mmCIF file of C-alpha atoms in Angstrom:
data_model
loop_
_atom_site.group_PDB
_atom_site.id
_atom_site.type_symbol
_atom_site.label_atom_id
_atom_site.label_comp_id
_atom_site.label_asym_id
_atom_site.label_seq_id
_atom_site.Cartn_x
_atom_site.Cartn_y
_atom_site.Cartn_z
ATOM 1 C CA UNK A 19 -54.759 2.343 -77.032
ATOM 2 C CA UNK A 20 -55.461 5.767 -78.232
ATOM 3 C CA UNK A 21 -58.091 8.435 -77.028
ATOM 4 C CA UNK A 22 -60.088 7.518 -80.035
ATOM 5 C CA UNK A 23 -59.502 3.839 -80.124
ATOM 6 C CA UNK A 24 -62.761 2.905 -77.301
ATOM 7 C CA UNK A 25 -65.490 4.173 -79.760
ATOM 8 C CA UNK A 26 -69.622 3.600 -79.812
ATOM 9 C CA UNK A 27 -70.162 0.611 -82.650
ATOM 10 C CA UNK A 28 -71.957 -2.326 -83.226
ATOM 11 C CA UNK A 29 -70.445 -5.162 -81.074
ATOM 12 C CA UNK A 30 -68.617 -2.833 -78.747
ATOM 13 C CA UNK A 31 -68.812 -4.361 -74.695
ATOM 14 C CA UNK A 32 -70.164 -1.817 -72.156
ATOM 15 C CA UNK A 33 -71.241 -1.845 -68.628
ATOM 16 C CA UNK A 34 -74.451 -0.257 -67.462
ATOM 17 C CA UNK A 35 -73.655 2.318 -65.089
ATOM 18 C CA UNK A 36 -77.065 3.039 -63.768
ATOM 19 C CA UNK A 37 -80.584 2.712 -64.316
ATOM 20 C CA UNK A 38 -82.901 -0.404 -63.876
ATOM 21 C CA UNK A 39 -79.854 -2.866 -65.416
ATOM 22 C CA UNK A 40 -77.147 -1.283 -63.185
ATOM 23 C CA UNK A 41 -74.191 -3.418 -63.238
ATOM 24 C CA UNK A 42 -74.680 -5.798 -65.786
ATOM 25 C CA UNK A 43 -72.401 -6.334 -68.871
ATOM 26 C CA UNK A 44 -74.178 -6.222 -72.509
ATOM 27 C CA UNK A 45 -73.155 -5.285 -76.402
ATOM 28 C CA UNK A 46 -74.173 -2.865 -78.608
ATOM 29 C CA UNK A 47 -76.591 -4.206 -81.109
ATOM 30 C CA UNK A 48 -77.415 -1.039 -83.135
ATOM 31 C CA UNK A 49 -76.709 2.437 -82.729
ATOM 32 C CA UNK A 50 -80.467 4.362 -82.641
ATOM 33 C CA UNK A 51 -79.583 7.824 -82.417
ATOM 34 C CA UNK A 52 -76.951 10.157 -80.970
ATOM 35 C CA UNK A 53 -78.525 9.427 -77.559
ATOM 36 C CA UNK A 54 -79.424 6.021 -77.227
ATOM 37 C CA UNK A 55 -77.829 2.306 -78.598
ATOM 38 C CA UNK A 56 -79.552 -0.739 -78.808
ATOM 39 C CA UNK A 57 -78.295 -3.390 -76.460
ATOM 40 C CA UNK A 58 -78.257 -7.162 -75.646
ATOM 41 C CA UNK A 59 -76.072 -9.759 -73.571
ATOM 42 C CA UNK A 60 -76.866 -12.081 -71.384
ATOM 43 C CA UNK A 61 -79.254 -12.234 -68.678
ATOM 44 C CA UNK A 62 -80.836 -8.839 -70.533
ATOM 45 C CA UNK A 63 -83.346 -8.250 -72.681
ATOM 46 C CA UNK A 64 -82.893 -6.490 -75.896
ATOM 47 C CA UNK A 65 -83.115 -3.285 -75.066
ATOM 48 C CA UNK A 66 -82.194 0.898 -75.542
ATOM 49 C CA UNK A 67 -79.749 2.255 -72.996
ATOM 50 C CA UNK A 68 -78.880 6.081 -73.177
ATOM 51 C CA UNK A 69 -75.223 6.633 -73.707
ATOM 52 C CA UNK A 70 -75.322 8.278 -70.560
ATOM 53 C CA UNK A 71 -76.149 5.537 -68.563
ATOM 54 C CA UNK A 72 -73.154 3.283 -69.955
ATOM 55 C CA UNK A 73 -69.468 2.999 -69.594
ATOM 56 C CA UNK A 74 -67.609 1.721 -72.790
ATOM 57 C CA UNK A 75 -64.681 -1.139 -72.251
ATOM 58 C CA UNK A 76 -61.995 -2.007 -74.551
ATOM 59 C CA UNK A 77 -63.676 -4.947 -75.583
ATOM 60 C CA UNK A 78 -65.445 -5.897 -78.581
ATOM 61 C CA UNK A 79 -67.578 -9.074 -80.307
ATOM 62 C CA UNK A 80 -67.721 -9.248 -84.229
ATOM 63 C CA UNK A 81 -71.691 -9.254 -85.144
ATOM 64 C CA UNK A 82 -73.635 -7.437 -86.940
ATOM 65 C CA UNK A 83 -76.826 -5.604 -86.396
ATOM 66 C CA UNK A 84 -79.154 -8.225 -87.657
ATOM 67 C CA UNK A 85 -77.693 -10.940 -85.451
ATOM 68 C CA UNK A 86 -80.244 -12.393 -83.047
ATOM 69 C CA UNK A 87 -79.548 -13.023 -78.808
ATOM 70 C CA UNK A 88 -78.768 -16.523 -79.397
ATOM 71 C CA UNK A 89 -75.971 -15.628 -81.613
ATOM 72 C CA UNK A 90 -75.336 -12.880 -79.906
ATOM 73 C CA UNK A 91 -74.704 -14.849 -76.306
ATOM 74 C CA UNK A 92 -72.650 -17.525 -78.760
ATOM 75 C CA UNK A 93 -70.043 -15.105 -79.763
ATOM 76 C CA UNK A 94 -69.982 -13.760 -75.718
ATOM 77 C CA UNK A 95 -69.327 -17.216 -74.618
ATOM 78 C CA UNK A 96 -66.655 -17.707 -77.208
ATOM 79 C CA UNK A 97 -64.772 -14.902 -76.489
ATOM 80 C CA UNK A 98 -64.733 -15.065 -73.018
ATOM 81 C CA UNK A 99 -65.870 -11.495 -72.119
ATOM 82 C CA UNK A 100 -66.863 -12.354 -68.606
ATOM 83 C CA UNK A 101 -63.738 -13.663 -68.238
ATOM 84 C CA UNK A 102 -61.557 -10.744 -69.364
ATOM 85 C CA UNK A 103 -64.270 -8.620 -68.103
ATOM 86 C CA UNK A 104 -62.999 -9.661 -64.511
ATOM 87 C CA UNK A 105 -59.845 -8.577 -65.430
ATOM 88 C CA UNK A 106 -59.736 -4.971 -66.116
ATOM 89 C CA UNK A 107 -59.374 -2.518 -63.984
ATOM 90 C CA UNK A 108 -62.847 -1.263 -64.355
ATOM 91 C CA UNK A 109 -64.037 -4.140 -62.975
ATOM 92 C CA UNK A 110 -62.008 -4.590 -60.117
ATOM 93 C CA UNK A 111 -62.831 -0.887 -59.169
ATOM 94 C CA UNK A 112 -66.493 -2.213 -59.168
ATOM 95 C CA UNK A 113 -65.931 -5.239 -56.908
ATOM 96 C CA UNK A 114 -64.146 -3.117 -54.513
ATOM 97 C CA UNK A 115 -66.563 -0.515 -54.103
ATOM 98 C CA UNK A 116 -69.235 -3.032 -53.401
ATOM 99 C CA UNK A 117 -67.072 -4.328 -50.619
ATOM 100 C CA UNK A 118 -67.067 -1.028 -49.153
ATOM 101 C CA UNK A 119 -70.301 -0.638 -49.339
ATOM 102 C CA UNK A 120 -70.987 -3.937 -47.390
ATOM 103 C CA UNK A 121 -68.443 -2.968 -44.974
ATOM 104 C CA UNK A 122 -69.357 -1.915 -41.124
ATOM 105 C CA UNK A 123 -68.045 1.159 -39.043
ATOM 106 C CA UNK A 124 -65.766 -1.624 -37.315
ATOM 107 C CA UNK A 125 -64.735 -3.172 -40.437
ATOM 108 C CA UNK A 126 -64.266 0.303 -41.601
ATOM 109 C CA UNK A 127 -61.902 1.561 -38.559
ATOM 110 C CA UNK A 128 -59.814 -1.747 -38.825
ATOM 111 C CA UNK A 129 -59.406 -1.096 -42.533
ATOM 112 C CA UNK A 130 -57.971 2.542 -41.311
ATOM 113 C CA UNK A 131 -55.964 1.311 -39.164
ATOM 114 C CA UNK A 132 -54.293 -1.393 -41.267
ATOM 115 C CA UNK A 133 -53.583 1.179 -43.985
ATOM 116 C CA UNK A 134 -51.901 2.980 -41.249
ATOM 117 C CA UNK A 135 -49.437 0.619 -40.585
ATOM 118 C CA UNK A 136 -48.974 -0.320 -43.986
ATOM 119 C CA UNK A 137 -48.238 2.974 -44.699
ATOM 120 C CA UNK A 138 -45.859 3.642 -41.805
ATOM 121 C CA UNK A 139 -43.714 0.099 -43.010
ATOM 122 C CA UNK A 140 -43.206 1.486 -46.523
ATOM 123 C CA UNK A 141 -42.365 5.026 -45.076
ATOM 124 C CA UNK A 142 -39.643 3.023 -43.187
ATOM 125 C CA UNK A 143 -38.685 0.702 -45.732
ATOM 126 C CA UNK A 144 -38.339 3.772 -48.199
ATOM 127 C CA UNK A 145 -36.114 6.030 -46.055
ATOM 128 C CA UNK A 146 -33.776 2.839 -45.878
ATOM 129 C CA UNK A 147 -34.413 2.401 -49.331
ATOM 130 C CA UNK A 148 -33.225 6.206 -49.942
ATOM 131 C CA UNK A 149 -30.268 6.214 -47.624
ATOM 132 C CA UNK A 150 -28.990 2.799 -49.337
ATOM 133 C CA UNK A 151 -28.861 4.836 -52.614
ATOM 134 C CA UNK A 152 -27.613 7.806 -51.107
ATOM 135 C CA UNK A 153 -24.636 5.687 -49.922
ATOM 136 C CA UNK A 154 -24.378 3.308 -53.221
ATOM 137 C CA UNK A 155 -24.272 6.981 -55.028
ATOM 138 C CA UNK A 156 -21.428 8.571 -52.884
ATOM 139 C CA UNK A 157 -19.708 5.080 -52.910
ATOM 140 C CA UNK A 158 -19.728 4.922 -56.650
ATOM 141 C CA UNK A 159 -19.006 8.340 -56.702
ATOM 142 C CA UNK A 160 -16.024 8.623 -54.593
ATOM 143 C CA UNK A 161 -14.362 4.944 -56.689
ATOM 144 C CA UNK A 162 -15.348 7.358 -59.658
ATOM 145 C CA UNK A 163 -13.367 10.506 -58.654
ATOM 146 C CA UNK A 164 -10.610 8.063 -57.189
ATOM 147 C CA UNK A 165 -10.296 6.671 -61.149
ATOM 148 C CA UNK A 166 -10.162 10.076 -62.511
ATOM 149 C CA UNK A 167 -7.009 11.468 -60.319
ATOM 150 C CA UNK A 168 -5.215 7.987 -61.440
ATOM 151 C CA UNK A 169 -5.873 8.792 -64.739
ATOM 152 C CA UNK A 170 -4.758 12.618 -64.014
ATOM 153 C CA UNK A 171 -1.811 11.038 -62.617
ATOM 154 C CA UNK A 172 -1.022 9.146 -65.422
ATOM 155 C CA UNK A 173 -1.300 11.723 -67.759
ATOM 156 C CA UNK A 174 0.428 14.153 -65.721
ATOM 157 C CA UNK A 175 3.141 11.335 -65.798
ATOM 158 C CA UNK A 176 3.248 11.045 -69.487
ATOM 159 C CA UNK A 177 3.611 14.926 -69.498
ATOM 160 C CA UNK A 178 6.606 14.941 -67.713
ATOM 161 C CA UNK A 179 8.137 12.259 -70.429
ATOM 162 C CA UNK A 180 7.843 14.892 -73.116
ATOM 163 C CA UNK A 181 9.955 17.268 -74.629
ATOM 164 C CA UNK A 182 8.293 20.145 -73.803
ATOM 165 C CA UNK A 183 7.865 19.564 -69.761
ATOM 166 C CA UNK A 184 11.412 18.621 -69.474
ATOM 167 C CA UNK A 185 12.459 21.688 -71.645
ATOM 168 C CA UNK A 186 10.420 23.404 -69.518
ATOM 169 C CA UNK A 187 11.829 22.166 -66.324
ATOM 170 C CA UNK A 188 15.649 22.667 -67.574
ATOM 171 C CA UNK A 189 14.754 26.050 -67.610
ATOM 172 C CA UNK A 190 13.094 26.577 -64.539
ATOM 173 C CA UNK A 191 15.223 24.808 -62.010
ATOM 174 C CA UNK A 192 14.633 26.413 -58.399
ATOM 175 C CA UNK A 193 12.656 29.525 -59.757
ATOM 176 C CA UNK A 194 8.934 29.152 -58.265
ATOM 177 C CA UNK A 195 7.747 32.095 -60.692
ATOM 178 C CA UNK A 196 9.061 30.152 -63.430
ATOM 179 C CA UNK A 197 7.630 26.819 -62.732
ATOM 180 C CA UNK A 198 4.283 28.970 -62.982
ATOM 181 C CA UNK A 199 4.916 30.414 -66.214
ATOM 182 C CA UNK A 200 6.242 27.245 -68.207
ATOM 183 C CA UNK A 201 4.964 24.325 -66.494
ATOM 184 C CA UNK A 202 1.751 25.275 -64.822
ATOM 185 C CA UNK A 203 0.319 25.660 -68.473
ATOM 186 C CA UNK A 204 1.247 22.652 -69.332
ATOM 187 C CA UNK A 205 -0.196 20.752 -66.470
ATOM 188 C CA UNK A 206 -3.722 22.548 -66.486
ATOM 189 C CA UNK A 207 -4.434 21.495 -70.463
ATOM 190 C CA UNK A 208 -2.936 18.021 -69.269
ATOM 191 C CA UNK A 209 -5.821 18.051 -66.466
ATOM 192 C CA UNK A 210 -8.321 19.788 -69.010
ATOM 193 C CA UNK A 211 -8.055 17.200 -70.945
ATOM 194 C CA UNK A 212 -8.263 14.239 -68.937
ATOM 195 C CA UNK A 213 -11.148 15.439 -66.847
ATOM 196 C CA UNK A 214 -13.061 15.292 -70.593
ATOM 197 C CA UNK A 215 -13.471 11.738 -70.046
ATOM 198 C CA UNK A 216 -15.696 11.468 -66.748
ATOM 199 C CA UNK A 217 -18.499 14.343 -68.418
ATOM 200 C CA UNK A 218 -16.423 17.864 -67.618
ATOM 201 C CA UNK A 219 -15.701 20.590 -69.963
ATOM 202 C CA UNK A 220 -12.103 21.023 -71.317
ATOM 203 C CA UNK A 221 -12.035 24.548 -69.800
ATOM 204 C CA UNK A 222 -10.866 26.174 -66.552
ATOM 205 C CA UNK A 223 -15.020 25.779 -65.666
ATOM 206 C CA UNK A 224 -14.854 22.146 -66.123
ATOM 207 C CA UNK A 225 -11.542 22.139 -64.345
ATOM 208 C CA UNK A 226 -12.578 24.023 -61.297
ATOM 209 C CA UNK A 227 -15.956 22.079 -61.121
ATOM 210 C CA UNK A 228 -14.280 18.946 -60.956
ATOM 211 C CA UNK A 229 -12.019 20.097 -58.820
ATOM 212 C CA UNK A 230 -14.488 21.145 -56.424
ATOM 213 C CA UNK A 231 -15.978 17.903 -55.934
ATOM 214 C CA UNK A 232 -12.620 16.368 -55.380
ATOM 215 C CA UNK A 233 -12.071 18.851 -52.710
ATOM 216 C CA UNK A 234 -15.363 18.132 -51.246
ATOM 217 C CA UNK A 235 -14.419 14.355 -51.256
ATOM 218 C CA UNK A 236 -10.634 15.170 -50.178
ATOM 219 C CA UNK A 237 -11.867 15.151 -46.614
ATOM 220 C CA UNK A 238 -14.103 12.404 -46.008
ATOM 221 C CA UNK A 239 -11.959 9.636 -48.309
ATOM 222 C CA UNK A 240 -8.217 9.544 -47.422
ATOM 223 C CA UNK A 241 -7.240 7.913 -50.736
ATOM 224 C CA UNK A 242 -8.675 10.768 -52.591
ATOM 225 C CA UNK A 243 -6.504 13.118 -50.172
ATOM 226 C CA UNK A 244 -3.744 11.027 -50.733
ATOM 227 C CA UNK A 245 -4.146 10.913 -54.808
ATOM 228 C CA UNK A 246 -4.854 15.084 -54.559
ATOM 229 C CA UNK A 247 -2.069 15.510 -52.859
ATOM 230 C CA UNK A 248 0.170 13.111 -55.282
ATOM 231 C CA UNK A 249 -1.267 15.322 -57.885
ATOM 232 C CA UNK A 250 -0.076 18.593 -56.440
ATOM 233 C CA UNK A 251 3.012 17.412 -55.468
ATOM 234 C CA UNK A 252 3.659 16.570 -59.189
ATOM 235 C CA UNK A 253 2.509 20.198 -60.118
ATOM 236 C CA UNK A 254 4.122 22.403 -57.473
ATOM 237 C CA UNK A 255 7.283 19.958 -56.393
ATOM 238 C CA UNK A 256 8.984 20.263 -52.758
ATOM 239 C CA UNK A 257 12.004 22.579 -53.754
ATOM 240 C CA UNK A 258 14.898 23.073 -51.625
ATOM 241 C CA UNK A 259 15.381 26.048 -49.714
ATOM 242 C CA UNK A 260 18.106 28.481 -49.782
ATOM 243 C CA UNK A 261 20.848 28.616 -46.981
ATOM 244 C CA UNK A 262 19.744 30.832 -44.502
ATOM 245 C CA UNK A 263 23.167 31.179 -43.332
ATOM 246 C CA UNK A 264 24.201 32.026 -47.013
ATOM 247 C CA UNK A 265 21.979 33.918 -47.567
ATOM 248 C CA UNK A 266 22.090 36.932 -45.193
ATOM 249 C CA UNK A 267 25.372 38.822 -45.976
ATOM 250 C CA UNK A 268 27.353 39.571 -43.015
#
């Protein structure tokens, strides 16, 4: 319901809030002025009530302002207000603070000390709570990042299928530089552009941020280690080395 919705009008439910009638339920029969409303209900004479003295609920009766108690206690009955009445919120609030007002100092400390310990379980039980996430979140985190460098790997694999990559690698052979030049391009948009899939940018930012969280992962899982370090080994290849021997004139 609206702010607006819980107006003062004929037939609208309230609850006396003090006065003489304190706690009782009754309708508004008429509206007298801006200060006061005639009322009626059961077990209450017809009566004016201040606005200030009553609380307005969400429910209503359909009668009019000529309708006399009889008809008026009819249409309660039939609608069950006591009934819903016990029901809200409002009322509930009311039964509990007559509790407490019936309670003891004893019944008061024991009450204390219960919500103590009720407290202290669900501080427990949501630390455990938060930890289980925490873990379900790295969990499904780490099987996440572990998809993404197959799918790297797979595209990386398709790369080296194409024209250009093995073009590429005809020309570079053993040169290191070169393999930087031609093929390094290549590989990064490859990455770039598989990385677009799991919520990065296809950009050297979106690259190095998910390549940071890989690394961050790299050391605690060892089958994202081992997939990173496919992956590089795919980029920068093992190449053989020179001949010392042959290499150093004599």
């Amino acid at each position: 319901m609206g702010i607006f919705d819980v107006l003062v009008q004929i037939g609208r439910v309230i609850y006396i809030a003090r006065g003489r009638e304190r706690g009782k339920l009754a309708v508004i029969v008429n509206v007298v002025d801006g200060n006061r409303a005639l009322v009626d209900g059961p077990g209450l004479k017809r009566q004016m009530i201040n606005f200030k003295n009553m609380l307005l609920t969400k429910m209503t009766l359909k009668i009019t302002h000529y309708d006399k108690t009889k008809a008026i206690i009819a249409a309660w009955e039939k609608a069950n207000i006591n009934e819903l009445w016990s029901k809200t919120k409002m009322a509930q609030s009311r039964r509990r603070s007559a509790l407490r007002a019936k309670m003891s100092d004893f019944d008061r400390f024991k009450l204390m000390k219960a919500k103590q310990a009720r407290n202290r379980i669900l501080k427990r039980e949501l630390e455990r709570v938060k930890i289980l996430h925490k873990r379900s979140k790295r969990a499904e985190k780490k099987e996440k990042q572990s998809t993404s460098l197959l799918h790297i790997l797979k595209k990386l694999r398709q790369l080296q299928k194409s024209a250009a990559y093995q073009e590429a690698e005809s020309q570079c052979g053993n040169d290191m530089l070169k393999r930087v030049q031609l093929i390094y391009p290549l590989v990064i948009r490859a990455e770039m552009n598989a990385v677009t899939d799991y919520g990065f940018t296809a950009s050297f930012a979106g690259l190095s941020k998910y390549m940071h969280e890989i690394y961050a992962l790299s050391g605690e899982d060892k089958e994202v280690e081992r997939l990173m370090s496919e992956v590089r080994s795919m980029i920068f290849p093992e190449l053989p080395l020179p001949d010392a021997a042959a290499a150093i004139p004599l």
